[in-house]
mmCIF file of C-alpha atoms in Angstrom:
data_model
loop_
_atom_site.group_PDB
_atom_site.id
_atom_site.type_symbol
_atom_site.label_atom_id
_atom_site.label_comp_id
_atom_site.label_asym_id
_atom_site.label_seq_id
_atom_site.Cartn_x
_atom_site.Cartn_y
_atom_site.Cartn_z
ATOM 1 C CA UNK A 17 -65.012 137.441 220.585
ATOM 2 C CA UNK A 18 -66.219 140.422 222.652
ATOM 3 C CA UNK A 19 -64.213 142.931 220.628
ATOM 4 C CA UNK A 20 -65.331 141.506 217.271
ATOM 5 C CA UNK A 21 -68.944 141.554 218.504
ATOM 6 C CA UNK A 22 -68.637 145.163 219.627
ATOM 7 C CA UNK A 23 -66.965 146.239 216.389
ATOM 8 C CA UNK A 24 -69.630 144.583 214.243
ATOM 9 C CA UNK A 25 -72.570 145.992 216.207
ATOM 10 C CA UNK A 26 -71.005 149.457 216.388
ATOM 11 C CA UNK A 27 -70.484 149.514 212.629
ATOM 12 C CA UNK A 28 -74.088 148.363 212.116
ATOM 13 C CA UNK A 29 -75.422 151.144 214.343
ATOM 14 C CA UNK A 30 -73.133 153.950 213.175
ATOM 15 C CA UNK A 31 -74.059 156.586 210.604
ATOM 16 C CA UNK A 32 -73.560 155.570 206.991
ATOM 17 C CA UNK A 33 -72.885 158.456 204.636
ATOM 18 C CA UNK A 34 -74.708 159.915 202.883
ATOM 19 C CA UNK A 35 -77.821 160.412 204.953
ATOM 20 C CA UNK A 36 -78.988 161.748 208.292
ATOM 21 C CA UNK A 37 -77.344 160.868 211.587
ATOM 22 C CA UNK A 38 -78.735 157.811 213.311
ATOM 23 C CA UNK A 39 -81.113 158.247 216.233
ATOM 24 C CA UNK A 40 -80.395 154.841 217.694
ATOM 25 C CA UNK A 41 -77.482 153.091 219.396
ATOM 26 C CA UNK A 42 -76.003 149.590 219.770
ATOM 27 C CA UNK A 43 -78.579 149.115 222.536
ATOM 28 C CA UNK A 44 -81.385 149.213 219.971
ATOM 29 C CA UNK A 45 -79.575 146.622 217.858
ATOM 30 C CA UNK A 46 -79.120 144.456 220.942
ATOM 31 C CA UNK A 47 -82.789 144.781 221.943
ATOM 32 C CA UNK A 48 -84.027 144.074 218.431
ATOM 33 C CA UNK A 49 -82.011 140.857 218.308
ATOM 34 C CA UNK A 50 -83.196 139.923 221.806
ATOM 35 C CA UNK A 51 -86.848 140.440 220.890
ATOM 36 C CA UNK A 52 -86.575 138.647 217.565
ATOM 37 C CA UNK A 53 -84.805 135.703 219.190
ATOM 38 C CA UNK A 54 -88.114 135.031 220.956
ATOM 39 C CA UNK A 55 -90.567 135.386 218.073
ATOM 40 C CA UNK A 56 -91.157 137.200 214.773
ATOM 41 C CA UNK A 57 -92.324 140.801 215.095
ATOM 42 C CA UNK A 58 -93.787 143.246 212.615
ATOM 43 C CA UNK A 59 -92.270 146.670 212.128
ATOM 44 C CA UNK A 60 -94.858 148.528 214.211
ATOM 45 C CA UNK A 61 -94.647 146.098 217.112
ATOM 46 C CA UNK A 62 -90.852 146.259 217.049
ATOM 47 C CA UNK A 63 -90.975 150.072 217.040
ATOM 48 C CA UNK A 64 -93.289 150.045 220.073
ATOM 49 C CA UNK A 65 -91.000 147.667 221.956
ATOM 50 C CA UNK A 66 -87.928 149.784 221.191
ATOM 51 C CA UNK A 67 -89.767 153.089 221.791
ATOM 52 C CA UNK A 68 -88.660 154.557 218.467
ATOM 53 C CA UNK A 69 -90.490 156.275 215.637
ATOM 54 C CA UNK A 70 -91.405 154.978 212.208
ATOM 55 C CA UNK A 71 -88.385 156.469 210.444
ATOM 56 C CA UNK A 72 -85.955 155.112 213.015
ATOM 57 C CA UNK A 73 -87.364 151.593 212.982
ATOM 58 C CA UNK A 74 -87.186 151.556 209.177
ATOM 59 C CA UNK A 75 -83.490 152.442 209.415
ATOM 60 C CA UNK A 76 -82.835 149.836 212.122
ATOM 61 C CA UNK A 77 -84.555 147.137 210.074
ATOM 62 C CA UNK A 78 -82.638 148.145 206.945
ATOM 63 C CA UNK A 79 -79.328 148.036 208.832
ATOM 64 C CA UNK A 80 -80.116 144.594 210.242
ATOM 65 C CA UNK A 81 -81.125 143.345 206.793
ATOM 66 C CA UNK A 82 -77.967 144.810 205.222
ATOM 67 C CA UNK A 83 -75.938 143.011 207.902
ATOM 68 C CA UNK A 84 -77.834 139.797 207.032
ATOM 69 C CA UNK A 85 -79.087 139.468 210.605
ATOM 70 C CA UNK A 86 -82.823 139.513 209.829
ATOM 71 C CA UNK A 87 -85.216 138.847 206.982
ATOM 72 C CA UNK A 88 -88.877 139.656 206.341
ATOM 73 C CA UNK A 89 -91.634 137.045 206.313
ATOM 74 C CA UNK A 90 -95.433 137.142 206.433
ATOM 75 C CA UNK A 91 -95.180 136.826 210.224
ATOM 76 C CA UNK A 92 -92.820 139.812 210.451
ATOM 77 C CA UNK A 93 -89.088 140.213 210.926
ATOM 78 C CA UNK A 94 -87.187 137.058 211.889
ATOM 79 C CA UNK A 95 -83.554 136.305 212.698
ATOM 80 C CA UNK A 96 -81.469 134.701 209.976
ATOM 81 C CA UNK A 97 -78.864 132.062 210.794
ATOM 82 C CA UNK A 98 -76.346 134.914 211.091
ATOM 83 C CA UNK A 99 -78.761 136.719 213.383
ATOM 84 C CA UNK A 100 -79.076 133.713 215.672
ATOM 85 C CA UNK A 101 -75.293 133.372 215.766
ATOM 86 C CA UNK A 102 -74.903 137.056 216.634
ATOM 87 C CA UNK A 103 -77.476 136.750 219.416
ATOM 88 C CA UNK A 104 -75.615 133.694 220.723
ATOM 89 C CA UNK A 105 -72.478 135.849 220.963
ATOM 90 C CA UNK A 106 -74.408 138.385 223.042
ATOM 91 C CA UNK A 107 -75.580 135.588 225.332
ATOM 92 C CA UNK A 108 -72.016 134.418 225.811
ATOM 93 C CA UNK A 109 -70.775 137.900 226.723
ATOM 94 C CA UNK A 110 -73.865 138.803 228.804
ATOM 95 C CA UNK A 111 -75.032 135.351 229.966
ATOM 96 C CA UNK A 112 -77.512 136.625 232.548
ATOM 97 C CA UNK A 113 -79.772 139.659 232.333
ATOM 98 C CA UNK A 114 -82.743 140.496 234.507
ATOM 99 C CA UNK A 115 -84.935 143.064 236.171
ATOM 100 C CA UNK A 116 -83.798 143.541 239.768
ATOM 101 C CA UNK A 117 -86.201 144.366 242.617
ATOM 102 C CA UNK A 118 -85.943 147.519 244.686
ATOM 103 C CA UNK A 119 -83.524 146.966 247.598
ATOM 104 C CA UNK A 120 -81.335 149.047 249.889
ATOM 105 C CA UNK A 121 -78.551 149.086 247.291
ATOM 106 C CA UNK A 122 -80.836 149.228 244.242
ATOM 107 C CA UNK A 123 -83.243 151.934 245.438
ATOM 108 C CA UNK A 124 -84.705 153.039 242.108
ATOM 109 C CA UNK A 125 -88.261 152.256 241.165
ATOM 110 C CA UNK A 126 -86.925 150.218 238.233
ATOM 111 C CA UNK A 127 -83.593 148.383 238.177
ATOM 112 C CA UNK A 128 -81.979 146.169 235.558
ATOM 113 C CA UNK A 129 -78.838 144.071 235.743
ATOM 114 C CA UNK A 130 -76.357 142.626 233.267
ATOM 115 C CA UNK A 131 -73.762 140.021 234.114
ATOM 116 C CA UNK A 132 -70.600 140.556 232.081
ATOM 117 C CA UNK A 133 -68.536 137.435 231.607
ATOM 118 C CA UNK A 134 -64.878 137.343 232.689
ATOM 119 C CA UNK A 135 -64.402 141.105 233.056
ATOM 120 C CA UNK A 136 -63.560 141.430 236.752
ATOM 121 C CA UNK A 137 -59.962 142.366 236.013
ATOM 122 C CA UNK A 138 -61.151 145.311 233.886
ATOM 123 C CA UNK A 139 -62.956 146.990 236.785
ATOM 124 C CA UNK A 140 -61.102 149.748 238.602
ATOM 125 C CA UNK A 141 -63.387 151.932 240.692
ATOM 126 C CA UNK A 142 -66.505 151.272 238.646
ATOM 127 C CA UNK A 143 -66.884 155.005 238.007
ATOM 128 C CA UNK A 144 -66.469 154.656 234.233
ATOM 129 C CA UNK A 145 -69.300 152.133 234.102
ATOM 130 C CA UNK A 146 -71.504 154.250 236.367
ATOM 131 C CA UNK A 147 -70.906 157.281 234.146
ATOM 132 C CA UNK A 148 -71.750 155.267 231.017
ATOM 133 C CA UNK A 149 -75.045 154.211 232.596
ATOM 134 C CA UNK A 150 -75.958 157.755 233.602
ATOM 135 C CA UNK A 151 -75.088 159.188 230.182
ATOM 136 C CA UNK A 152 -77.423 156.567 228.686
ATOM 137 C CA UNK A 153 -80.330 157.742 230.854
ATOM 138 C CA UNK A 154 -80.062 155.883 234.162
ATOM 139 C CA UNK A 155 -80.201 157.727 237.488
ATOM 140 C CA UNK A 156 -77.606 155.537 239.181
ATOM 141 C CA UNK A 157 -75.621 152.338 238.764
ATOM 142 C CA UNK A 158 -73.751 149.913 240.971
ATOM 143 C CA UNK A 159 -70.887 147.671 239.860
ATOM 144 C CA UNK A 160 -70.430 144.358 241.669
ATOM 145 C CA UNK A 161 -67.414 142.102 241.201
ATOM 146 C CA UNK A 162 -67.361 138.396 242.072
ATOM 147 C CA UNK A 163 -64.348 137.273 244.090
ATOM 148 C CA UNK A 164 -63.849 134.216 246.272
ATOM 149 C CA UNK A 165 -67.531 133.459 246.449
ATOM 150 C CA UNK A 166 -68.578 137.002 247.407
ATOM 151 C CA UNK A 167 -69.918 140.010 245.525
ATOM 152 C CA UNK A 168 -68.006 143.201 246.211
ATOM 153 C CA UNK A 169 -69.075 146.771 245.470
ATOM 154 C CA UNK A 170 -66.308 147.936 243.143
ATOM 155 C CA UNK A 171 -66.128 151.500 244.462
ATOM 156 C CA UNK A 172 -65.738 150.614 248.157
ATOM 157 C CA UNK A 173 -64.731 146.966 248.259
ATOM 158 C CA UNK A 174 -67.586 145.906 250.544
ATOM 159 C CA UNK A 175 -68.933 142.368 250.411
ATOM 160 C CA UNK A 176 -72.665 142.857 249.948
ATOM 161 C CA UNK A 177 -73.571 139.489 251.461
ATOM 162 C CA UNK A 178 -72.224 140.776 254.774
ATOM 163 C CA UNK A 179 -73.314 144.399 254.567
ATOM 164 C CA UNK A 180 -76.625 143.997 252.739
ATOM 165 C CA UNK A 181 -77.839 140.433 253.245
ATOM 166 C CA UNK A 182 -81.393 140.917 251.957
ATOM 167 C CA UNK A 183 -80.272 142.862 248.893
ATOM 168 C CA UNK A 184 -77.630 140.241 248.120
ATOM 169 C CA UNK A 185 -80.217 137.465 248.225
ATOM 170 C CA UNK A 186 -82.525 139.356 245.859
ATOM 171 C CA UNK A 187 -79.738 140.085 243.384
ATOM 172 C CA UNK A 188 -78.275 136.576 243.462
ATOM 173 C CA UNK A 189 -81.757 135.133 242.968
ATOM 174 C CA UNK A 190 -81.906 136.960 239.639
ATOM 175 C CA UNK A 191 -78.253 136.982 238.558
ATOM 176 C CA UNK A 192 -75.680 134.627 240.026
ATOM 177 C CA UNK A 193 -72.050 134.938 238.852
ATOM 178 C CA UNK A 194 -70.467 131.870 237.316
ATOM 179 C CA UNK A 195 -66.853 132.454 238.382
ATOM 180 C CA UNK A 196 -64.534 134.867 240.162
ATOM 181 C CA UNK A 197 -64.026 137.118 237.129
ATOM 182 C CA UNK A 198 -67.679 137.933 236.460
ATOM 183 C CA UNK A 199 -69.186 141.398 236.923
ATOM 184 C CA UNK A 200 -72.770 142.387 237.676
ATOM 185 C CA UNK A 201 -73.830 145.902 236.700
ATOM 186 C CA UNK A 202 -77.205 147.157 237.901
ATOM 187 C CA UNK A 203 -78.655 150.464 236.702
ATOM 188 C CA UNK A 204 -81.652 152.192 238.206
ATOM 189 C CA UNK A 205 -84.021 154.668 236.540
ATOM 190 C CA UNK A 206 -87.565 156.016 236.507
ATOM 191 C CA UNK A 207 -88.621 153.691 233.673
ATOM 192 C CA UNK A 208 -87.799 150.044 232.885
ATOM 193 C CA UNK A 209 -86.374 150.982 229.475
ATOM 194 C CA UNK A 210 -83.995 153.603 230.874
ATOM 195 C CA UNK A 211 -82.802 151.167 233.530
ATOM 196 C CA UNK A 212 -82.095 148.533 230.896
ATOM 197 C CA UNK A 213 -80.480 151.072 228.563
ATOM 198 C CA UNK A 214 -78.190 152.279 231.340
ATOM 199 C CA UNK A 215 -77.181 148.771 232.397
ATOM 200 C CA UNK A 216 -76.437 147.821 228.797
ATOM 201 C CA UNK A 217 -74.348 150.953 228.222
ATOM 202 C CA UNK A 218 -72.259 150.245 231.329
ATOM 203 C CA UNK A 219 -71.795 146.586 230.404
ATOM 204 C CA UNK A 220 -71.023 147.512 226.773
ATOM 205 C CA UNK A 221 -68.271 149.885 227.930
ATOM 206 C CA UNK A 222 -66.423 146.957 229.510
ATOM 207 C CA UNK A 223 -65.981 145.064 226.259
ATOM 208 C CA UNK A 224 -63.084 147.239 225.142
ATOM 209 C CA UNK A 225 -61.936 148.477 228.571
#
C-alpha cells in the first residue's frame, strides 16, 4: 500500500508537460488532504495554510481535481470519496503525527514528529532520513526506532527512556509507537511549517527505502 500511495501522490505532484515546473511537492498534496479532511476550505484559505501563492494553489487544486481527490462546492474545496480513501491511506502509513515540545533531544524552537508504521527494519543509521529532513528545510532531525518496549536513537543505539527520561515522556505523550517495527521521526526548525515539512520528507523517504 505504501508504495502505491507514494507512486500516486508523486505522479500527482510531478510536472506535467507542457507547462512550467511545479513549485510544490508531495508534502503540499499531503497537507491539502489533511486540511480538507477536517473541513471545506476556499482557495485563498488553502493557499494561506500551505504558504503558497495564487498560481501555485490553482495548480494544486487542478491536480487534485484531475486526480478526482477533491471537488468544488459553495463552501469551498471538499474531499471526494476517493480523496477520503487516499487520506485514510496516509493515516495508515503515518498513524500518529504531532507537534513535539522543546526537549534536550528536540532542542529546536519548533519540532514536529511523524510515526511511520512498520518501517523499523528499513532504518540503518538514520542519516538518510536526517538528510531528507534538512534538504526539505529543517535544521535537524532525530530518528527513533521502537524495539522491545524502548525507543532507540537510530544513529547511536541509545534507549532514550534511560538516557533522556523527561524527553522520552514528552515524546511518548504525543506519539506512542504501536509495535516493535514503528519509527518516530522528529524534525526541528525555526518555523512550525519547516519542522513539519522536514519530518514529512524524512518519513516519506522511508516508504520506498
